[in-house]
Amino acid sequence: MKDLEVRQLRYFVAVAEELHFGRAAARLGMAQPPLSRAIRDLERELGVTLFERTTRQVRLTGAGEVLLRDARTALEAVTAAAHRTRQAGSTSPRLRIALKADIDGGLLPQILDAYHADPAALPPELVLGGFGEQAQALRDGLADVALVLCPWDGRGLDSEPLLTEPVLVAMAATDPLAARTHLSLADLAARSLPDGAPAAHGQSTPPRPRATRSASNLSEIFSLVETGSVVFFAPASVARRNPRPDVAYRPVSDLPHARLLVAWPQDARSPAVAAFVRAACAIAAARRAQEEAEAEAEADMPSSTT
Amino acid sequence: MKDLEVRQLRYFVAVAEELHFGRAAARLGMAQPPLSRAIRDLERELGVTLFERTTRQVRLTGAGEVLLRDARTALEAVTAAAHRTRQAGSTSPRLRIALKADIDGGLLPQILDAYHADPAALPPELVLGGFGEQAQALRDGLADVALVLCPWDGRGLDSEPLLTEPVLVAMAATDPLAARTHLSLADLAARSLPDGAPAAHGQSTPPRPRATRSASNLSEIFSLVETGSVVFFAPASVARRNPRPDVAYRPVSDLPHARLLVAWPQDARSPAVAAFVRAACAIAAARRAQEEAEAEAEADMPSSTT
DNA sequence: GGTCTTTCATACCCCCAGGGTATCGATGGC
DNA sequence: GCCATCGATACCCTGGGGGTATGAAAGACC
């Protein structure tokens, strides 16, 4: 009944992920025999067999799968405790905001302005990361609050919706498909996506079409798009802010809308986080109202075009 | 940057709770000097001072408070991993249902019937506990699913509402207040509550009036109520199922309704949990529909009384 | 103000748990 | 049937976590 140690959990997760004691030991920077022994001791302690092992194969048991899931979240919680404590004890505490560049729908500057006006505000610090890394940053205590796109893994996090906007496909203006005004995902199945982009909002990763080219920022992505080597899914706000002569944006009928959320750890108590969330919700509400008004004006004067 | 160990977190929590190295060491079953050293090492590792200490007083710093909160949740996650893994590896896996006796609104038998009909059902096992212990049991991996009353601490848990019902006060029929038909919390301020009951649904614990008598089950509580020594807040379903000649139930104007929820760990993937939640929601919906129908019938024939 | 008590920190020692090396043994491939 | 691969076992050794003895500072009490 002695409780588990972080070291044991780390070892277990390594073996469970590698399904190979030798490789797991290498990853952990240790020799294989002590790792085998550590796992055996762990199994004895829990009174449970975690792996079915032969000399040729290592397989997780059902109990092993349960432990893998729970061990990961426990390890997250431990590293988060360390990171958050260091941050809280730092001489210049900051509000660390995790987001992916260019996905803030153009809201971030206004949100930061509104946030600064709050007396509880700490100096903000942007933590940029790839798609889907924001939630992990929150869980690991590397960020205090995040802007994330749906779909996301919200375990342990709270969130408020900010914006919902349609997603367009960006393709070379010379692409034959650009001649059509409406497309479906099926039409695009043969096109490559830039690496690091969400495969397709919502559904389980469809087989990444072809070898995907890697690109980490919008300008790189757009140069790939312009050459016709890839297509790219861009929320309407991104499309609006990046008009390019050689890039055509087209609606895709069956692509779910992009939903931008503000998220934070469920047990966050920091007033700075609360201030940021309030600011983000207020600015997003204002933006929605403004867009609604514009849509109405558009309806009144259907001749006007942008 | 070496990561924290469970032992360090346990030590820290003990000191943070006792605010006294000697007592904390005693609680941990160890001597005081190694504990002091462990805390000092922890502070060095994090680069943060966690306690302001003089020889006469130990006080948590801000960073210490952050770590206290996060360390508790991390420790919960670790013990939950152990408990859930043991349970998953057991030869006779069960669905452990946490609840407080008598707060199921009379739904439990039907829920269990419906649950049994599900092919994913595991044999159920009831885990009884006091008020507010259900959420903790879920977080510690001692239960898989729970029936809880609002208000509750839902950090890390998901839930679905089942029932909302008014709360009545149960008092001795001879109590002078029993002569009135409507009461407010202020009227009851001078009455004692049985120990272990929720102080007052919703608000922060009001000063427990008088020395509260301890009682762990409904019959004990009712005998105390009948003698006039205490009053007791009972959801309507409990009152309906426990008519007693010497106990009067009266509505209280400013007492929030009791809300019964079914809750489970956010990352639960067990089909048995899903089956139980489905069963609970279905039965609760049926109950709500039935009560609505009864209310309508009542409205049609206002002369009928129960 | 001196002394005593309380309580956290320091100094020093010791033991074993966790890690390394060498080797065995089983299993599947050729 | 031999070999290569990979997990398990046996044994040793070192570092860190824990114990005891003691110091030092800060209230309490006369």
PDB file of N, CA and C in Angstrom, chain A residues 153-224:
ATOM      1  N   ASP A 153      -8.673  18.898 -26.560  1.00  0.00           N
ATOM      2  CA  ASP A 153      -8.820  17.976 -25.443  1.00  0.00           C
ATOM      3  C   ASP A 153      -8.912  18.790 -24.158  1.00  0.00           C
ATOM      4  N   GLY A 154     -10.121  18.946 -23.657  1.00  0.00           N
ATOM      5  CA  GLY A 154     -10.341  19.851 -22.537  1.00  0.00           C
ATOM      6  C   GLY A 154     -10.309  19.198 -21.174  1.00  0.00           C
ATOM      7  N   ARG A 155      -9.731  17.995 -21.064  1.00  0.00           N
ATOM      8  CA  ARG A 155      -9.688  17.332 -19.761  1.00  0.00           C
ATOM      9  C   ARG A 155      -9.001  18.221 -18.730  1.00  0.00           C
ATOM     10  N   GLY A 156      -9.682  18.484 -17.639  1.00  0.00           N
ATOM     11  CA  GLY A 156      -9.086  19.270 -16.567  1.00  0.00           C
ATOM     12  C   GLY A 156      -9.106  20.761 -16.801  1.00  0.00           C
ATOM     13  N   LEU A 157      -9.681  21.175 -17.905  1.00  0.00           N
ATOM     14  CA  LEU A 157      -9.679  22.602 -18.218  1.00  0.00           C
ATOM     15  C   LEU A 157     -11.096  23.142 -18.269  1.00  0.00           C
ATOM     16  N   ASP A 158     -11.238  24.413 -17.992  1.00  0.00           N
ATOM     17  CA  ASP A 158     -12.498  25.118 -18.197  1.00  0.00           C
ATOM     18  C   ASP A 158     -12.328  26.028 -19.404  1.00  0.00           C
ATOM     19  N   SER A 159     -13.450  26.400 -20.019  1.00  0.00           N
ATOM     20  CA  SER A 159     -13.329  27.254 -21.201  1.00  0.00           C
ATOM     21  C   SER A 159     -14.594  28.067 -21.397  1.00  0.00           C
ATOM     22  N   GLU A 160     -14.445  29.129 -22.162  1.00  0.00           N
ATOM     23  CA  GLU A 160     -15.590  29.925 -22.607  1.00  0.00           C
ATOM     24  C   GLU A 160     -15.434  30.121 -24.109  1.00  0.00           C
ATOM     25  N   PRO A 161     -16.526  29.975 -24.870  1.00  0.00           N
ATOM     26  CA  PRO A 161     -16.421  30.202 -26.313  1.00  0.00           C
ATOM     27  C   PRO A 161     -16.233  31.678 -26.599  1.00  0.00           C
ATOM     28  N   LEU A 162     -15.460  31.982 -27.634  1.00  0.00           N
ATOM     29  CA  LEU A 162     -15.265  33.374 -28.030  1.00  0.00           C
ATOM     30  C   LEU A 162     -15.908  33.634 -29.387  1.00  0.00           C
ATOM     31  N   LEU A 163     -15.421  32.941 -30.396  1.00  0.00           N
ATOM     32  CA  LEU A 163     -15.897  33.203 -31.749  1.00  0.00           C
ATOM     33  C   LEU A 163     -16.167  31.889 -32.475  1.00  0.00           C
ATOM     34  N   THR A 164     -17.080  31.928 -33.415  1.00  0.00           N
ATOM     35  CA  THR A 164     -17.283  30.826 -34.343  1.00  0.00           C
ATOM     36  C   THR A 164     -17.254  31.422 -35.730  1.00  0.00           C
ATOM     37  N   GLU A 165     -16.385  30.873 -36.580  1.00  0.00           N
ATOM     38  CA  GLU A 165     -16.331  31.427 -37.928  1.00  0.00           C
ATOM     39  C   GLU A 165     -16.130  30.316 -38.936  1.00  0.00           C
ATOM     40  N   PRO A 166     -16.600  30.542 -40.168  1.00  0.00           N
ATOM     41  CA  PRO A 166     -16.450  29.507 -41.187  1.00  0.00           C
ATOM     42  C   PRO A 166     -14.981  29.314 -41.545  1.00  0.00           C
ATOM     43  N   VAL A 167     -14.673  28.138 -42.033  1.00  0.00           N
ATOM     44  CA  VAL A 167     -13.306  27.840 -42.465  1.00  0.00           C
ATOM     45  C   VAL A 167     -13.293  27.773 -43.984  1.00  0.00           C
ATOM     46  N   LEU A 168     -12.331  28.441 -44.579  1.00  0.00           N
ATOM     47  CA  LEU A 168     -12.181  28.415 -46.038  1.00  0.00           C
ATOM     48  C   LEU A 168     -10.956  27.587 -46.380  1.00  0.00           C
ATOM     49  N   VAL A 169     -10.922  27.117 -47.616  1.00  0.00           N
ATOM     50  CA  VAL A 169      -9.715  26.456 -48.069  1.00  0.00           C
ATOM     51  C   VAL A 169      -8.931  27.460 -48.914  1.00  0.00           C
ATOM     52  N   ALA A 170      -7.631  27.528 -48.617  1.00  0.00           N
ATOM     53  CA  ALA A 170      -6.758  28.410 -49.397  1.00  0.00           C
ATOM     54  C   ALA A 170      -6.010  27.548 -50.398  1.00  0.00           C
ATOM     55  N   MET A 171      -6.072  27.926 -51.666  1.00  0.00           N
ATOM     56  CA  MET A 171      -5.378  27.137 -52.689  1.00  0.00           C
ATOM     57  C   MET A 171      -4.786  28.089 -53.723  1.00  0.00           C
ATOM     58  N   ALA A 172      -3.893  27.565 -54.516  1.00  0.00           N
ATOM     59  CA  ALA A 172      -3.313  28.387 -55.568  1.00  0.00           C
ATOM     60  C   ALA A 172      -4.426  28.873 -56.485  1.00  0.00           C
ATOM     61  N   ALA A 173      -4.318  30.140 -56.906  1.00  0.00           N
ATOM     62  CA  ALA A 173      -5.353  30.697 -57.779  1.00  0.00           C
ATOM     63  C   ALA A 173      -5.422  29.904 -59.081  1.00  0.00           C
ATOM     64  N   THR A 174      -4.320  29.253 -59.418  1.00  0.00           N
ATOM     65  CA  THR A 174      -4.276  28.504 -60.680  1.00  0.00           C
ATOM     66  C   THR A 174      -4.810  27.079 -60.539  1.00  0.00           C
ATOM     67  N   ASP A 175      -5.136  26.691 -59.312  1.00  0.00           N
ATOM     68  CA  ASP A 175      -5.631  25.325 -59.102  1.00  0.00           C
ATOM     69  C   ASP A 175      -6.943  25.146 -59.858  1.00  0.00           C
ATOM     70  N   PRO A 176      -7.104  24.026 -60.546  1.00  0.00           N
ATOM     71  CA  PRO A 176      -8.375  23.824 -61.275  1.00  0.00           C
ATOM     72  C   PRO A 176      -9.588  23.943 -60.362  1.00  0.00           C
ATOM     73  N   LEU A 177      -9.442  23.496 -59.109  1.00  0.00           N
ATOM     74  CA  LEU A 177     -10.587  23.563 -58.200  1.00  0.00           C
ATOM     75  C   LEU A 177     -10.967  25.004 -57.872  1.00  0.00           C
ATOM     76  N   ALA A 178     -10.029  25.923 -58.041  1.00  0.00           N
ATOM     77  CA  ALA A 178     -10.324  27.318 -57.717  1.00  0.00           C
ATOM     78  C   ALA A 178     -11.381  27.886 -58.646  1.00  0.00           C
ATOM     79  N   ALA A 179     -11.620  27.227 -59.745  1.00  0.00           N
ATOM     80  CA  ALA A 179     -12.646  27.705 -60.673  1.00  0.00           C
ATOM     81  C   ALA A 179     -14.033  27.493 -60.096  1.00  0.00           C
ATOM     82  N   ARG A 180     -14.158  26.535 -59.206  1.00  0.00           N
ATOM     83  CA  ARG A 180     -15.479  26.276 -58.628  1.00  0.00           C
ATOM     84  C   ARG A 180     -15.701  27.194 -57.429  1.00  0.00           C
ATOM     85  N   THR A 181     -16.952  27.486 -57.129  1.00  0.00           N
ATOM     86  CA  THR A 181     -17.225  28.386 -56.008  1.00  0.00           C
ATOM     87  C   THR A 181     -17.468  27.618 -54.724  1.00  0.00           C
ATOM     88  N   HIS A 182     -17.891  26.354 -54.820  1.00  0.00           N
ATOM     89  CA  HIS A 182     -18.119  25.567 -53.613  1.00  0.00           C
ATOM     90  C   HIS A 182     -17.436  24.230 -53.746  1.00  0.00           C
ATOM     91  N   LEU A 183     -16.818  23.810 -52.662  1.00  0.00           N
ATOM     92  CA  LEU A 183     -16.070  22.559 -52.663  1.00  0.00           C
ATOM     93  C   LEU A 183     -16.512  21.715 -51.472  1.00  0.00           C
ATOM     94  N   SER A 184     -16.203  20.463 -51.525  1.00  0.00           N
ATOM     95  CA  SER A 184     -16.411  19.599 -50.357  1.00  0.00           C
ATOM     96  C   SER A 184     -15.075  18.961 -50.016  1.00  0.00           C
ATOM     97  N   LEU A 185     -15.023  18.378 -48.834  1.00  0.00           N
ATOM     98  CA  LEU A 185     -13.774  17.753 -48.402  1.00  0.00           C
ATOM     99  C   LEU A 185     -13.333  16.681 -49.392  1.00  0.00           C
ATOM    100  N   ALA A 186     -14.316  15.973 -49.965  1.00  0.00           N
ATOM    101  CA  ALA A 186     -13.978  14.899 -50.902  1.00  0.00           C
ATOM    102  C   ALA A 186     -13.187  15.449 -52.088  1.00  0.00           C
ATOM    103  N   ASP A 187     -13.571  16.659 -52.550  1.00  0.00           N
ATOM    104  CA  ASP A 187     -12.851  17.257 -53.670  1.00  0.00           C
ATOM    105  C   ASP A 187     -11.387  17.469 -53.340  1.00  0.00           C
ATOM    106  N   LEU A 188     -11.099  17.692 -52.046  1.00  0.00           N
ATOM    107  CA  LEU A 188      -9.745  18.061 -51.652  1.00  0.00           C
ATOM    108  C   LEU A 188      -8.922  16.867 -51.204  1.00  0.00           C
ATOM    109  N   ALA A 189      -9.534  15.690 -51.254  1.00  0.00           N
ATOM    110  CA  ALA A 189      -8.879  14.518 -50.678  1.00  0.00           C
ATOM    111  C   ALA A 189      -7.494  14.297 -51.263  1.00  0.00           C
ATOM    112  N   ALA A 190      -7.316  14.672 -52.530  1.00  0.00           N
ATOM    113  CA  ALA A 190      -6.044  14.384 -53.192  1.00  0.00           C
ATOM    114  C   ALA A 190      -5.000  15.462 -52.942  1.00  0.00           C
ATOM    115  N   ARG A 191      -5.374  16.547 -52.265  1.00  0.00           N
ATOM    116  CA  ARG A 191      -4.420  17.634 -52.043  1.00  0.00           C
ATOM    117  C   ARG A 191      -3.621  17.429 -50.755  1.00  0.00           C
ATOM    118  N   SER A 192      -2.411  17.901 -50.709  1.00  0.00           N
ATOM    119  CA  SER A 192      -1.627  17.814 -49.484  1.00  0.00           C
ATOM    120  C   SER A 192      -1.928  18.991 -48.579  1.00  0.00           C
ATOM    121  N   LEU A 193      -1.729  18.746 -47.299  1.00  0.00           N
ATOM    122  CA  LEU A 193      -1.848  19.825 -46.313  1.00  0.00           C
ATOM    123  C   LEU A 193      -0.452  20.141 -45.817  1.00  0.00           C
ATOM    124  N   PRO A 194      -0.208  21.365 -45.443  1.00  0.00           N
ATOM    125  CA  PRO A 194       1.098  21.660 -44.850  1.00  0.00           C
ATOM    126  C   PRO A 194       1.196  20.953 -43.507  1.00  0.00           C
ATOM    127  N   ASP A 195       2.372  20.505 -43.169  1.00  0.00           N
ATOM    128  CA  ASP A 195       2.561  19.807 -41.908  1.00  0.00           C
ATOM    129  C   ASP A 195       2.321  20.773 -40.752  1.00  0.00           C
ATOM    130  N   GLY A 196       1.774  20.252 -39.685  1.00  0.00           N
ATOM    131  CA  GLY A 196       1.550  21.092 -38.517  1.00  0.00           C
ATOM    132  C   GLY A 196       0.180  21.718 -38.515  1.00  0.00           C
ATOM    133  N   ALA A 197      -0.544  21.591 -39.609  1.00  0.00           N
ATOM    134  CA  ALA A 197      -1.903  22.127 -39.644  1.00  0.00           C
ATOM    135  C   ALA A 197      -2.855  21.062 -39.131  1.00  0.00           C
ATOM    136  N   PRO A 198      -4.014  21.465 -38.652  1.00  0.00           N
ATOM    137  CA  PRO A 198      -4.974  20.466 -38.198  1.00  0.00           C
ATOM    138  C   PRO A 198      -5.436  19.686 -39.402  1.00  0.00           C
ATOM    139  N   ALA A 199      -5.443  18.386 -39.296  1.00  0.00           N
ATOM    140  CA  ALA A 199      -5.722  17.538 -40.448  1.00  0.00           C
ATOM    141  C   ALA A 199      -7.049  17.947 -41.066  1.00  0.00           C
ATOM    142  N   ALA A 200      -8.083  17.901 -40.296  1.00  0.00           N
ATOM    143  CA  ALA A 200      -9.377  18.400 -40.741  1.00  0.00           C
ATOM    144  C   ALA A 200     -10.166  18.623 -39.479  1.00  0.00           C
ATOM    145  N   HIS A 201     -10.581  19.830 -39.284  1.00  0.00           N
ATOM    146  CA  HIS A 201     -11.240  20.186 -38.034  1.00  0.00           C
ATOM    147  C   HIS A 201     -12.321  19.189 -37.711  1.00  0.00           C
ATOM    148  N   GLY A 202     -12.216  18.534 -36.587  1.00  0.00           N
ATOM    149  CA  GLY A 202     -13.333  17.717 -36.141  1.00  0.00           C
ATOM    150  C   GLY A 202     -13.085  16.244 -36.279  1.00  0.00           C
ATOM    151  N   GLN A 203     -13.027  15.745 -37.466  1.00  0.00           N
ATOM    152  CA  GLN A 203     -12.969  14.285 -37.590  1.00  0.00           C
ATOM    153  C   GLN A 203     -11.575  13.746 -37.279  1.00  0.00           C
ATOM    154  N   SER A 204     -11.553  12.451 -37.053  1.00  0.00           N
ATOM    155  CA  SER A 204     -10.278  11.789 -36.804  1.00  0.00           C
ATOM    156  C   SER A 204      -9.413  11.939 -38.043  1.00  0.00           C
ATOM    157  N   THR A 205      -8.143  12.145 -37.786  1.00  0.00           N
ATOM    158  CA  THR A 205      -7.198  12.420 -38.864  1.00  0.00           C
ATOM    159  C   THR A 205      -7.470  11.547 -40.088  1.00  0.00           C
ATOM    160  N   PRO A 206      -7.881  12.165 -41.164  1.00  0.00           N
ATOM    161  CA  PRO A 206      -8.017  11.375 -42.385  1.00  0.00           C
ATOM    162  C   PRO A 206      -6.611  11.086 -42.879  1.00  0.00           C
ATOM    163  N   PRO A 207      -6.419  10.039 -43.633  1.00  0.00           N
ATOM    164  CA  PRO A 207      -5.073   9.718 -44.095  1.00  0.00           C
ATOM    165  C   PRO A 207      -4.448  10.949 -44.720  1.00  0.00           C
ATOM    166  N   ARG A 208      -3.423  11.497 -44.030  1.00  0.00           N
ATOM    167  CA  ARG A 208      -2.756  12.685 -44.555  1.00  0.00           C
ATOM    168  C   ARG A 208      -2.447  12.487 -46.037  1.00  0.00           C
ATOM    169  N   PRO A 209      -3.062  13.263 -46.879  1.00  0.00           N
ATOM    170  CA  PRO A 209      -2.863  13.033 -48.303  1.00  0.00           C
ATOM    171  C   PRO A 209      -1.418  13.311 -48.689  1.00  0.00           C
ATOM    172  N   ARG A 210      -0.760  12.357 -49.277  1.00  0.00           N
ATOM    173  CA  ARG A 210       0.613  12.502 -49.755  1.00  0.00           C
ATOM    174  C   ARG A 210       1.577  12.874 -48.629  1.00  0.00           C
ATOM    175  N   ALA A 211       2.785  13.084 -49.050  1.00  0.00           N
ATOM    176  CA  ALA A 211       3.775  13.559 -48.100  1.00  0.00           C
ATOM    177  C   ALA A 211       3.466  15.022 -47.806  1.00  0.00           C
ATOM    178  N   THR A 212       3.271  15.348 -46.545  1.00  0.00           N
ATOM    179  CA  THR A 212       2.939  16.721 -46.214  1.00  0.00           C
ATOM    180  C   THR A 212       4.229  17.513 -46.055  1.00  0.00           C
ATOM    181  N   ARG A 213       4.190  18.735 -46.533  1.00  0.00           N
ATOM    182  CA  ARG A 213       5.363  19.600 -46.417  1.00  0.00           C
ATOM    183  C   ARG A 213       5.318  20.310 -45.077  1.00  0.00           C
ATOM    184  N   SER A 214       6.438  20.497 -44.456  1.00  0.00           N
ATOM    185  CA  SER A 214       6.412  21.121 -43.151  1.00  0.00           C
ATOM    186  C   SER A 214       6.523  22.635 -43.268  1.00  0.00           C
ATOM    187  N   ALA A 215       5.703  23.321 -42.508  1.00  0.00           N
ATOM    188  CA  ALA A 215       5.727  24.781 -42.514  1.00  0.00           C
ATOM    189  C   ALA A 215       5.255  25.242 -41.150  1.00  0.00           C
ATOM    190  N   SER A 216       5.923  26.211 -40.579  1.00  0.00           N
ATOM    191  CA  SER A 216       5.617  26.555 -39.201  1.00  0.00           C
ATOM    192  C   SER A 216       4.896  27.891 -39.086  1.00  0.00           C
ATOM    193  N   ASN A 217       4.890  28.696 -40.095  1.00  0.00           N
ATOM    194  CA  ASN A 217       4.197  29.971 -39.956  1.00  0.00           C
ATOM    195  C   ASN A 217       3.415  30.299 -41.216  1.00  0.00           C
ATOM    196  N   LEU A 218       2.602  31.315 -41.093  1.00  0.00           N
ATOM    197  CA  LEU A 218       1.686  31.614 -42.183  1.00  0.00           C
ATOM    198  C   LEU A 218       2.407  31.947 -43.479  1.00  0.00           C
ATOM    199  N   SER A 219       3.486  32.710 -43.412  1.00  0.00           N
ATOM    200  CA  SER A 219       4.129  33.107 -44.675  1.00  0.00           C
ATOM    201  C   SER A 219       4.694  31.891 -45.384  1.00  0.00           C
ATOM    202  N   GLU A 220       5.290  30.985 -44.600  1.00  0.00           N
ATOM    203  CA  GLU A 220       5.784  29.763 -45.227  1.00  0.00           C
ATOM    204  C   GLU A 220       4.647  28.977 -45.856  1.00  0.00           C
ATOM    205  N   ILE A 221       3.549  28.885 -45.104  1.00  0.00           N
ATOM    206  CA  ILE A 221       2.416  28.136 -45.634  1.00  0.00           C
ATOM    207  C   ILE A 221       1.935  28.758 -46.931  1.00  0.00           C
ATOM    208  N   PHE A 222       1.837  30.099 -46.925  1.00  0.00           N
ATOM    209  CA  PHE A 222       1.302  30.738 -48.123  1.00  0.00           C
ATOM    210  C   PHE A 222       2.226  30.557 -49.329  1.00  0.00           C
ATOM    211  N   SER A 223       3.530  30.528 -49.079  1.00  0.00           N
ATOM    212  CA  SER A 223       4.393  30.317 -50.244  1.00  0.00           C
ATOM    213  C   SER A 223       4.183  28.914 -50.804  1.00  0.00           C
ATOM    214  N   LEU A 224       3.962  27.950 -49.930  1.00  0.00           N
ATOM    215  CA  LEU A 224       3.669  26.608 -50.422  1.00  0.00           C
ATOM    216  C   LEU A 224       2.353  26.602 -51.189  1.00  0.00           C
TER     217      LEU A 224
END
